[in-house]
Short mmCIF file of the C-alpha atoms (twelve columns), coordinates in Angstrom:
data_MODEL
# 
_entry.id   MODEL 
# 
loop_
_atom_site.group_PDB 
_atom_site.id 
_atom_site.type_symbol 
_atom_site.label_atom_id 
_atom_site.label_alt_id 
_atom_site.label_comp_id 
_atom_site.label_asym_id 
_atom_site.label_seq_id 
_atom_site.Cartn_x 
_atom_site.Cartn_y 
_atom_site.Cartn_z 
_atom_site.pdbx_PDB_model_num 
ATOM 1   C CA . UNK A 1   5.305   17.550  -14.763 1 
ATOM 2   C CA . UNK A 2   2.155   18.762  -16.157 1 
ATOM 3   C CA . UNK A 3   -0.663  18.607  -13.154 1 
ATOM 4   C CA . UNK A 4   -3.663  17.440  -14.223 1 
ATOM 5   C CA . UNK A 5   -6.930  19.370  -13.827 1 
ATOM 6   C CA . UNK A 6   -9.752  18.261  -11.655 1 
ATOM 7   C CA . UNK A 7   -13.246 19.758  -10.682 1 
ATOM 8   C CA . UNK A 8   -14.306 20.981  -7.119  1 
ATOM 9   C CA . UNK A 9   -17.419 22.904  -5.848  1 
ATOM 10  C CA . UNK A 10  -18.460 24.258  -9.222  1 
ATOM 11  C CA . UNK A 11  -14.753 25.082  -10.191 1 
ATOM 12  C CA . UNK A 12  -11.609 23.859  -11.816 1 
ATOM 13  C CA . UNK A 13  -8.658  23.552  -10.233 1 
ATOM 14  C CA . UNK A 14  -5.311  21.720  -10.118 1 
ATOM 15  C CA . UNK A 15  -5.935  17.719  -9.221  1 
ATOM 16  C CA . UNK A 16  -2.955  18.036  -6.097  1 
ATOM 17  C CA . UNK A 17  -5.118  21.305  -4.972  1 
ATOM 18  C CA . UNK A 18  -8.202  19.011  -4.081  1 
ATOM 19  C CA . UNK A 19  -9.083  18.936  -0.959  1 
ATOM 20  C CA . UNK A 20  -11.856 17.560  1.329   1 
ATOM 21  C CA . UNK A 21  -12.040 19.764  4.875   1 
ATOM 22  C CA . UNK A 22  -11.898 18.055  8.224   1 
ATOM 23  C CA . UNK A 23  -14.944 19.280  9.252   1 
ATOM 24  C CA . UNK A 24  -17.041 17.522  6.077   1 
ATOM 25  C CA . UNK A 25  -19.262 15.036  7.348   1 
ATOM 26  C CA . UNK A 26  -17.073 13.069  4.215   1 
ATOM 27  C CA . UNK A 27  -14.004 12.798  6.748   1 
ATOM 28  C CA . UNK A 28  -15.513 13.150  10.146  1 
ATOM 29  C CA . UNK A 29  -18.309 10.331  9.529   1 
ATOM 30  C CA . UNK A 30  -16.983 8.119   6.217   1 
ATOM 31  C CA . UNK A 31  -20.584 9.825   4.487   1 
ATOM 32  C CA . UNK A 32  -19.830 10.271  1.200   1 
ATOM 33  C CA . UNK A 33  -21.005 8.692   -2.304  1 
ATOM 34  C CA . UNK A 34  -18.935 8.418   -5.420  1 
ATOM 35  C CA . UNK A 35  -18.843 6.958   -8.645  1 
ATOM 36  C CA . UNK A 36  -16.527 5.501   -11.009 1 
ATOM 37  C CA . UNK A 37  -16.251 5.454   -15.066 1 
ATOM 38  C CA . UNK A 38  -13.593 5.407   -17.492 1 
ATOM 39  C CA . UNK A 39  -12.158 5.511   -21.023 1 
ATOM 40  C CA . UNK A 40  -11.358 3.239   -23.650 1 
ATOM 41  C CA . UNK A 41  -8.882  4.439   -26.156 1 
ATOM 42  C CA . UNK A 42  -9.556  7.671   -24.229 1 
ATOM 43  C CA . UNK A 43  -13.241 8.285   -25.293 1 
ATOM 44  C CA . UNK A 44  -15.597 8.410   -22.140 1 
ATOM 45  C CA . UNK A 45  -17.386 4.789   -21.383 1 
ATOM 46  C CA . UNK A 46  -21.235 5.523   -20.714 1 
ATOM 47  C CA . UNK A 47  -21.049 8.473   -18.372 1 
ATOM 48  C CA . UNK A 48  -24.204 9.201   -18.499 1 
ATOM 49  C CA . UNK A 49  -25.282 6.028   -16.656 1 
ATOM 50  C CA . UNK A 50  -22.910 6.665   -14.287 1 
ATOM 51  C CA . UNK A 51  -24.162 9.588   -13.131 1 
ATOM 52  C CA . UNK A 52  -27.524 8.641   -12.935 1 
ATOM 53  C CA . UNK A 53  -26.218 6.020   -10.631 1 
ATOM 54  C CA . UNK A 54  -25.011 8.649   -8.827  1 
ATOM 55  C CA . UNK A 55  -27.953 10.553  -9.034  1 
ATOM 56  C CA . UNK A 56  -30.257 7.686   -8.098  1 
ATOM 57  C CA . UNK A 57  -27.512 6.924   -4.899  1 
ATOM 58  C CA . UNK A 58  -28.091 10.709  -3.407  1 
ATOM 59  C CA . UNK A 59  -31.541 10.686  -3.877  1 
ATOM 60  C CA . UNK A 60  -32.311 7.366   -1.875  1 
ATOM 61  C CA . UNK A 61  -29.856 8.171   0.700   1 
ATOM 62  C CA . UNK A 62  -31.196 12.039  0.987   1 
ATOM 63  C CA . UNK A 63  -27.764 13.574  -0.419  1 
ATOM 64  C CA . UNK A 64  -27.847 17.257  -1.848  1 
ATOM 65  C CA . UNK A 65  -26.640 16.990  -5.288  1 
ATOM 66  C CA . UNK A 66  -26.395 20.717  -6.319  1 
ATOM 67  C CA . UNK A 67  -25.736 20.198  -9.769  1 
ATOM 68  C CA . UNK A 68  -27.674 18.544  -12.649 1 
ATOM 69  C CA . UNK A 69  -27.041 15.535  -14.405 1 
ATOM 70  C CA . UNK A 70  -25.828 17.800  -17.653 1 
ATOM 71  C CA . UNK A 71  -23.106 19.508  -15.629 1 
ATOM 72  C CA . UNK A 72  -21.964 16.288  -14.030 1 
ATOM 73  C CA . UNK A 73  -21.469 14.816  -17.383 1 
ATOM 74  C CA . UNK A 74  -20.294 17.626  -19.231 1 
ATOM 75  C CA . UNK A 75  -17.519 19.008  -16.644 1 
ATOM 76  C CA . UNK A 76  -16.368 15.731  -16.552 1 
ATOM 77  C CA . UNK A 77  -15.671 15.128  -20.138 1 
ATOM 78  C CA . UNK A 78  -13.950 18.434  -20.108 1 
ATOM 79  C CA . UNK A 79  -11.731 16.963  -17.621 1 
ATOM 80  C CA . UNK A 80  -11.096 13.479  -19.878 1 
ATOM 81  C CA . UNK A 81  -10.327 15.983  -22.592 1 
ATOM 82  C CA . UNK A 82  -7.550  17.845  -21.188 1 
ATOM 83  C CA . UNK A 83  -5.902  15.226  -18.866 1 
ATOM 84  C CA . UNK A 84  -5.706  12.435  -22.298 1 
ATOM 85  C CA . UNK A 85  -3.352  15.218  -23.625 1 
ATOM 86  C CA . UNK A 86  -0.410  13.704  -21.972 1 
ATOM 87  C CA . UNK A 87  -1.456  10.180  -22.234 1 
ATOM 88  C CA . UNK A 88  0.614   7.274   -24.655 1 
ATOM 89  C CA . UNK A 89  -1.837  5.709   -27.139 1 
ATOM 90  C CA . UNK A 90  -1.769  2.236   -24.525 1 
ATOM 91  C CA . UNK A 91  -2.992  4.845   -21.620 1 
ATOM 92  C CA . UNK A 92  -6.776  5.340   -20.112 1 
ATOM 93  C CA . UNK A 93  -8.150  7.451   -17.059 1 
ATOM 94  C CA . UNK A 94  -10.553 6.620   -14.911 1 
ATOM 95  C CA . UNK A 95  -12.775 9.045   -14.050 1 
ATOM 96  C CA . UNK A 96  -14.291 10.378  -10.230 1 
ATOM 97  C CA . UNK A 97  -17.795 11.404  -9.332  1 
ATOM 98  C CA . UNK A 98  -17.984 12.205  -5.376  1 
ATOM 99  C CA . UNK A 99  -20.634 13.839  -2.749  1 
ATOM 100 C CA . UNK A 100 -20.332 14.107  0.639   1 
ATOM 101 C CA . UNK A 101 -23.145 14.698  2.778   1 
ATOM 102 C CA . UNK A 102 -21.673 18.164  3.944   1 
ATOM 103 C CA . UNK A 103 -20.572 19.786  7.187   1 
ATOM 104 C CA . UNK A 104 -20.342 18.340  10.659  1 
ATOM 105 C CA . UNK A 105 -22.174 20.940  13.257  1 
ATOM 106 C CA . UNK A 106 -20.663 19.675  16.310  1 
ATOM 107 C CA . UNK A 107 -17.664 21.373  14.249  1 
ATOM 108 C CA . UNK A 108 -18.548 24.234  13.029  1 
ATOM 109 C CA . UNK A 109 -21.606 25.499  15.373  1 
ATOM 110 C CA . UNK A 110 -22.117 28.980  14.754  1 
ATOM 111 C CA . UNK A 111 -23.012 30.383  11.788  1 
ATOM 112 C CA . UNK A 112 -24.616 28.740  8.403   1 
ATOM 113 C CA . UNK A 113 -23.235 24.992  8.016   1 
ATOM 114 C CA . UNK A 114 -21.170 24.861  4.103   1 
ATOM 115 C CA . UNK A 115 -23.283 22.044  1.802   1 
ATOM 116 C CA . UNK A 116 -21.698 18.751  0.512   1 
ATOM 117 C CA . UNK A 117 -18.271 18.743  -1.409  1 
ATOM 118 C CA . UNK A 118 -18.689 17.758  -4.608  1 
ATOM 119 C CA . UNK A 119 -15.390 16.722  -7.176  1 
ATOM 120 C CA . UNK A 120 -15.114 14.924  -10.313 1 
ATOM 121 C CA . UNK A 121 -11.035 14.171  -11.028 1 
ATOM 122 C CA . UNK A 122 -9.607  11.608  -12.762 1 
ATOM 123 C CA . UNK A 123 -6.201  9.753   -12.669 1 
ATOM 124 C CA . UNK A 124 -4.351  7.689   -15.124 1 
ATOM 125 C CA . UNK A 125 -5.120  3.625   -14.968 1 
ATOM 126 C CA . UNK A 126 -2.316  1.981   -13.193 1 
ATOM 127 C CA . UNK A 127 -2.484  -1.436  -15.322 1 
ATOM 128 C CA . UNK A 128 1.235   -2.421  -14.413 1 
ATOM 129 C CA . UNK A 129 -0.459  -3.374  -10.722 1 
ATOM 130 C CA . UNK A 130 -3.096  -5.951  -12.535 1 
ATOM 131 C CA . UNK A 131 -0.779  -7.644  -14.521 1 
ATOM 132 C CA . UNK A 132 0.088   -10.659 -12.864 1 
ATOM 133 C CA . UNK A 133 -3.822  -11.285 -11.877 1 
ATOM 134 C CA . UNK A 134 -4.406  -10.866 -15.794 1 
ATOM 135 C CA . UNK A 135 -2.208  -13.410 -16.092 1 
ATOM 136 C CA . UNK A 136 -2.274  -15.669 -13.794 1 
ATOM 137 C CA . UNK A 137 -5.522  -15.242 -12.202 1 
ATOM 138 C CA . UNK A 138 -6.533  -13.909 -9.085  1 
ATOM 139 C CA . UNK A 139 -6.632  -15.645 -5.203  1 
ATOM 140 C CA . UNK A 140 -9.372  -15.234 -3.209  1 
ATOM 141 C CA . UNK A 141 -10.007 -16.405 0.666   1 
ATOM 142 C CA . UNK A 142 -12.741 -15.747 2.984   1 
ATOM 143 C CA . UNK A 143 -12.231 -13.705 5.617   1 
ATOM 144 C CA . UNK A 144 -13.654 -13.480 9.208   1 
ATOM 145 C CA . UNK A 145 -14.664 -9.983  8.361   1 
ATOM 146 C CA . UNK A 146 -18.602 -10.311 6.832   1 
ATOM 147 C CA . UNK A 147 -20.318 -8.042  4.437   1 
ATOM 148 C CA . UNK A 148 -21.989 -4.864  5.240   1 
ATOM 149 C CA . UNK A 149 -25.611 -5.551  6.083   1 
ATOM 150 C CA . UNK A 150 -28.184 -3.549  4.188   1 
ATOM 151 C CA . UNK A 151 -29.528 -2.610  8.052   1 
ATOM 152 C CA . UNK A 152 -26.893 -0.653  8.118   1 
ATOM 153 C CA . UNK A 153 -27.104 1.226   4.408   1 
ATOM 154 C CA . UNK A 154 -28.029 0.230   1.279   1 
ATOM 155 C CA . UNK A 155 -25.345 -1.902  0.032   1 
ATOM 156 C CA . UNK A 156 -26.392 -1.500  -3.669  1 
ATOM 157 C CA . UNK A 157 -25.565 1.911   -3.549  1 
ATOM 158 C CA . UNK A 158 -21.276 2.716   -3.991  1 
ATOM 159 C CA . UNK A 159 -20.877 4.360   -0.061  1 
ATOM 160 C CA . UNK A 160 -17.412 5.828   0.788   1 
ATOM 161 C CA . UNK A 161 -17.521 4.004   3.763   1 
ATOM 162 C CA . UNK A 162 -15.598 0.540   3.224   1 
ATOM 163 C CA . UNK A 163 -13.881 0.010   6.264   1 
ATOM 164 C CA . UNK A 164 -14.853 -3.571  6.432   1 
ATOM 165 C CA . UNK A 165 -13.465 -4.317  3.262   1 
ATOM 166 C CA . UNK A 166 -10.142 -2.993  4.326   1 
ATOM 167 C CA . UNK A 167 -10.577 -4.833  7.279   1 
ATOM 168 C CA . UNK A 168 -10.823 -7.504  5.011   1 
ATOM 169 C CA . UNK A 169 -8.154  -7.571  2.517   1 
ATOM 170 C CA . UNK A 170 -5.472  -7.130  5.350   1 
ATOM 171 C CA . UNK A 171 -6.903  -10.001 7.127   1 
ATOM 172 C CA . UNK A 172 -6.277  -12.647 3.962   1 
ATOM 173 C CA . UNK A 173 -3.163  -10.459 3.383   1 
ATOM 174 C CA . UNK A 174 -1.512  -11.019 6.379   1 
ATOM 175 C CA . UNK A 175 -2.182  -14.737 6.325   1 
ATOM 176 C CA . UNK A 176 -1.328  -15.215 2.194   1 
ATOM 177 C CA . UNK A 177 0.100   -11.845 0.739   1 
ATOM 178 C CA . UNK A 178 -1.053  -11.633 -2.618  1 
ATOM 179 C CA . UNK A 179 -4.593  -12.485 -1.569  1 
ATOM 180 C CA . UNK A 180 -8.144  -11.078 -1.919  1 
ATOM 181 C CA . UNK A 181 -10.827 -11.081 0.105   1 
ATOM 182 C CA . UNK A 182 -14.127 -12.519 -0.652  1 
ATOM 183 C CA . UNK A 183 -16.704 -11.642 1.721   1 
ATOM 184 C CA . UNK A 184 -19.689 -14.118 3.349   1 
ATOM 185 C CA . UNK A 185 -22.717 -12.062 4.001   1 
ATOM 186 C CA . UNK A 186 -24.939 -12.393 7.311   1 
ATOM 187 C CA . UNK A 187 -26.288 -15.684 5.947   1 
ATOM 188 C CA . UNK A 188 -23.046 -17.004 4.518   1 
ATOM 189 C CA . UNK A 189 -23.538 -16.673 1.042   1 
ATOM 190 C CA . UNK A 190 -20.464 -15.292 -1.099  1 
ATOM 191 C CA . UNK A 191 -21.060 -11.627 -2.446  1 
ATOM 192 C CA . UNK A 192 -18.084 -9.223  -4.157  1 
ATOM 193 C CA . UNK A 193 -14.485 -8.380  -3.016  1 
ATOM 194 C CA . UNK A 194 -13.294 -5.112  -2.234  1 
ATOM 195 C CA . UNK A 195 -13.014 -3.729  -5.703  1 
ATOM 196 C CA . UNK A 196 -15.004 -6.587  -8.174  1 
ATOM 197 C CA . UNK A 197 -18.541 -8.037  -8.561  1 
ATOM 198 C CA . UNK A 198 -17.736 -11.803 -8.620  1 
ATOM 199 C CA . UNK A 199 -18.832 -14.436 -11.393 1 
ATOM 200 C CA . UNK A 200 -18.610 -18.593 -10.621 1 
ATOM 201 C CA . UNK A 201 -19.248 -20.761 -14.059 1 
ATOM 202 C CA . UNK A 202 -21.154 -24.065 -13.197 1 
ATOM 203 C CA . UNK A 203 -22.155 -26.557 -15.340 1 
ATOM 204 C CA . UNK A 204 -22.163 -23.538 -18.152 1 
ATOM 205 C CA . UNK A 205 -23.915 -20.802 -16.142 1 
ATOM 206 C CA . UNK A 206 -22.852 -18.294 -14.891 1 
ATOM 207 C CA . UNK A 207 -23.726 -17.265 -11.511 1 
ATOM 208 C CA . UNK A 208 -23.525 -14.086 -9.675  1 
ATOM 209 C CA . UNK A 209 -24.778 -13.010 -5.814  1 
ATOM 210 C CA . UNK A 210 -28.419 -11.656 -5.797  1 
ATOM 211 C CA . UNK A 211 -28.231 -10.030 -2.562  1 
ATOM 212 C CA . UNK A 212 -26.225 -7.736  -0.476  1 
ATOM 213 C CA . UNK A 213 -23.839 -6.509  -3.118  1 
ATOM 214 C CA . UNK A 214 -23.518 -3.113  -5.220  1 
ATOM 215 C CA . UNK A 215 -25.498 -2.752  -7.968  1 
ATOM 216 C CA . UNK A 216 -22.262 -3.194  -10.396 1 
ATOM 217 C CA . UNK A 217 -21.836 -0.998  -13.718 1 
ATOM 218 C CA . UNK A 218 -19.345 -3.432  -14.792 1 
ATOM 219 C CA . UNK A 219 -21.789 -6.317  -13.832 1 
ATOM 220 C CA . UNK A 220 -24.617 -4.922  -15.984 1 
ATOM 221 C CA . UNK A 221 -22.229 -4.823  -18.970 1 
ATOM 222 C CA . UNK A 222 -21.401 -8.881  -18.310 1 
ATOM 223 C CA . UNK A 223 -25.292 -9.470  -17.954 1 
ATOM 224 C CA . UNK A 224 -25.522 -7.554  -21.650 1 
ATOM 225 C CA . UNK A 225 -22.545 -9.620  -22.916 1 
ATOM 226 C CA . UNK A 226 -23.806 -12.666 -21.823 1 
ATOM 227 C CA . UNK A 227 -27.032 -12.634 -23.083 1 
ATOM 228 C CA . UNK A 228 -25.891 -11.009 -26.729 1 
ATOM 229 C CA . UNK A 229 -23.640 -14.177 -27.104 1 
ATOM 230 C CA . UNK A 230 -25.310 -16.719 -25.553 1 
ATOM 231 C CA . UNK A 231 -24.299 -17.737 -22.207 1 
ATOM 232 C CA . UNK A 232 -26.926 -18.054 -19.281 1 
ATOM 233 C CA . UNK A 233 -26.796 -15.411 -16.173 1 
ATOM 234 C CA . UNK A 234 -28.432 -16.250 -13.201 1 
ATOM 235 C CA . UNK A 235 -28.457 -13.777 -10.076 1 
ATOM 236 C CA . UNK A 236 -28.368 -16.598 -7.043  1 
ATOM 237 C CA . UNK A 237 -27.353 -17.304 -3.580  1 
ATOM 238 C CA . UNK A 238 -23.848 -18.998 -3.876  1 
ATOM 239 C CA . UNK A 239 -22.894 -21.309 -0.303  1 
ATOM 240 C CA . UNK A 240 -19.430 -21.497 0.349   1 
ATOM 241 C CA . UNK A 241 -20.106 -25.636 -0.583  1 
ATOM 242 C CA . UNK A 242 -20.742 -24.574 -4.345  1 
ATOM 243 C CA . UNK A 243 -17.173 -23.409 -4.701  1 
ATOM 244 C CA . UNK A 244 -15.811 -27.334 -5.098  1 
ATOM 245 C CA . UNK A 245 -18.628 -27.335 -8.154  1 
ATOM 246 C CA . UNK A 246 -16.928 -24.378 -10.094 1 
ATOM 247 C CA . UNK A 247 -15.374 -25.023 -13.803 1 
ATOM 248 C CA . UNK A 248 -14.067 -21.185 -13.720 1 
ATOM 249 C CA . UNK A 249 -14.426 -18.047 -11.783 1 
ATOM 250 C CA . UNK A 250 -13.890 -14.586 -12.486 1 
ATOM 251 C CA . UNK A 251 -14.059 -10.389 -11.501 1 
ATOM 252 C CA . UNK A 252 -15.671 -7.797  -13.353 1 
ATOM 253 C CA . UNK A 253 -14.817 -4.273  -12.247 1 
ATOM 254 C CA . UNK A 254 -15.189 -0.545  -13.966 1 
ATOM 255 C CA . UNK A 255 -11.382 -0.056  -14.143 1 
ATOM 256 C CA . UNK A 256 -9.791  -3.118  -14.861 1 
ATOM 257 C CA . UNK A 257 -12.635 -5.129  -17.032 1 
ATOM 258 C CA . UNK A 258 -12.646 -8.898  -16.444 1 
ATOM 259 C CA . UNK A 259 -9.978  -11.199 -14.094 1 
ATOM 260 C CA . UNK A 260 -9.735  -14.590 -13.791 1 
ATOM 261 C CA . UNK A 261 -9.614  -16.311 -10.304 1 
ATOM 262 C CA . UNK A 262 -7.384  -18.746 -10.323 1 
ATOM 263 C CA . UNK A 263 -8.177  -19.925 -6.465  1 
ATOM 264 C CA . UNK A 264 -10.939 -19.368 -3.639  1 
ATOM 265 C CA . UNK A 265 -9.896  -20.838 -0.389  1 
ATOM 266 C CA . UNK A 266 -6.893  -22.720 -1.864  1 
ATOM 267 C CA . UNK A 267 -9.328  -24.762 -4.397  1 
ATOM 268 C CA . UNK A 268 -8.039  -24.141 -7.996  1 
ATOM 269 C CA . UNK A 269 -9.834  -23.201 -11.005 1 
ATOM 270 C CA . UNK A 270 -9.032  -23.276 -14.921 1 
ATOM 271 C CA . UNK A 271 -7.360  -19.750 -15.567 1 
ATOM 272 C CA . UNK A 272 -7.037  -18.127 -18.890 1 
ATOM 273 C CA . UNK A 273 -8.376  -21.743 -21.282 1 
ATOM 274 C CA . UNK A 274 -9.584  -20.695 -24.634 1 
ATOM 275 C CA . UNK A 275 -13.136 -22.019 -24.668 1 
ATOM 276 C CA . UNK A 276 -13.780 -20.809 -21.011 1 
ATOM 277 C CA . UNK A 277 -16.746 -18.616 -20.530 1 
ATOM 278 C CA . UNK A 278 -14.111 -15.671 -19.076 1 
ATOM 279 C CA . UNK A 279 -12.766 -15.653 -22.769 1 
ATOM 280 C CA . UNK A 280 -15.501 -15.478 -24.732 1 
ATOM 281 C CA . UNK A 281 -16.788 -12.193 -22.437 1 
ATOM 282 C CA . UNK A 282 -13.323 -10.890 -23.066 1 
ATOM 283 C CA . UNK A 283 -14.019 -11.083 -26.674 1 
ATOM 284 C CA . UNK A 284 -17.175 -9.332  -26.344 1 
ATOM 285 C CA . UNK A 285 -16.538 -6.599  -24.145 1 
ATOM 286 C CA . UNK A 286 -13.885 -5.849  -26.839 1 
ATOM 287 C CA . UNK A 287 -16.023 -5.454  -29.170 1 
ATOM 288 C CA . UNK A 288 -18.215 -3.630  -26.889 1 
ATOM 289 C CA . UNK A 289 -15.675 -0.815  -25.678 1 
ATOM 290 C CA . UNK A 290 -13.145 -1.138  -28.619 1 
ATOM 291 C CA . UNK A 291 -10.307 -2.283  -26.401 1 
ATOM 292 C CA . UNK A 292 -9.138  -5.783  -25.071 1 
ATOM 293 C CA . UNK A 293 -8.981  -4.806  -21.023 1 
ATOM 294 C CA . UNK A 294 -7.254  -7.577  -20.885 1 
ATOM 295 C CA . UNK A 295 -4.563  -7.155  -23.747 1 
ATOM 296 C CA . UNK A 296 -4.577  -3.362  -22.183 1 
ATOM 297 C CA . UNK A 297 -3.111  -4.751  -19.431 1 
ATOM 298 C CA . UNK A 298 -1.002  -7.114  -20.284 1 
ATOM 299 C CA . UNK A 299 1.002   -4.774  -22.838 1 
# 
């Protein structure tokens, strides 16, 4: 099997020779920022914003980002190059941006302390493991577990560190497998899951949460589809009591596109219905990336 090539440090090397050392604040301390993009018939989606995210993430949380936002973008399309070589026309990659805030001193004490590790790789789109929450729609319960409070870090920015929302998804797991957590902030409004910005459709609008949540690249593409066809956006607080007002619900995510939810807490919602507000978005962010995410999935 062919290995596929990754970026690390300023060099290439083989993706199964990456390697982040114990010592790296990265591992010791969960302080490390990445970013995620991908391809669409295995062209590049808007890297450049992407990294600027990244950019903009380092700089607020006083990262060293030794390379430029040229080099970022450019050794990563190298990357999407070669590793679509192997790829079947149906395939995609998603693509890997990540800093770490460097070396932990309590480690390695004497001597000069080694900077951040910095690695771009990318892996192949596993679209098999979305399938049935393409189809069916996705379940979502509320855990115990709350969001990260922006006291803590800026939860706009896309942190390394998501132990809560691990915490999270095996909490609903172990009471409904198959479940998703979606997480209450400190004043129990509803904010993202694990992996998703999260959309509810009432009365027409759509609403999305305002506050503690990252500031989604797949959400700004629904906030461009939605105004070029029509449909009204608001950024709100959404209580838990608005969930027995929704007509639909639905994800958005870099890798996977647009889900339905087809439950929160056990209350159903329409999944899939050809005049929802979740298909006409799926028609225009097909136009927009030429690919149906959705179709992609679904074979």
């Amino acid at each position: 099997m062919v290995q596929p090539i990754a970026w690390l440090n300023g060099q290439q090397t083989p993706f199964d020779q990456m390697a982040v050392p114990v010592w790296d604040l990265g591992v010791v301390a969960g302080a490390a920022i990445s970013e995620m993009a991908r391809t669409y018939g295995h062209v590049p989606f808007r890297l450049e914003e992407h990294v600027q995210r990244l950019a903009d993430s380092c700089e607020e949380l006083g990262f060293p980002l030794p390379y430029d936002h040229a080099t970022m973008v450019t050794k990563a399309t190298e990357l999407v190059v070669e590793n679509s070589k192997p790829l079947g026309e149906s395939d995609d990659l998603g693509i890997v941006w990540f800093v770490t805030a460097g070396a932990n001193a309590t480690y390695l004490a004497d001597g000069e302390l080694p900077g951040p590790t910095v690695g771009i790789h990318t892996f192949r789109l596993p679209f098999h493991l979305w399938k049935s929450s393409a189809s069916d729609g996705v379940r979502l319960r509320i855990p115990h577990v709350r969001q990260a409070s922006n006291s803590v870090f800026p939860v706009h920015r896309k942190v390394r560190n998501r132990l809560h929302w691990w915490l999270a998804d095996r909490a609903v797991g172990a009471k409904d497998s198959g479940c998703r957590a979606l997480l209450l902030d400190d004043l129990g409004f509803l904010t993202e899951t694990s992996t998703s910005a999260f959309y509810a459709v009432i009365d027409g609008t759509i609403l999305s949460p305002q506050r503690n949540v990252l500031d989604s690249m797949s959400r700004r593409l629904v906030e461009e589809g939605a105004a070029a066809i029509g449909l009204r956006l608001e950024l709100a607080d959404i209580p838990v009591s608005a969930i027995h007002k929704m007509d639909e619900a639905f994800l958005s995510s870099t890798p996977v596109g647009l889900l339905p939810v087809q439950s929160i807490d056990g209350n159903a919602l329409s999944v899939n219905q050809p005049d929802s507000v979740f298909r006409r978005l799926i028609a225009w962010w097909a136009q927009a990336t030429a690919r149906d995410p959705l179709k992609q999935i679904l074979g």
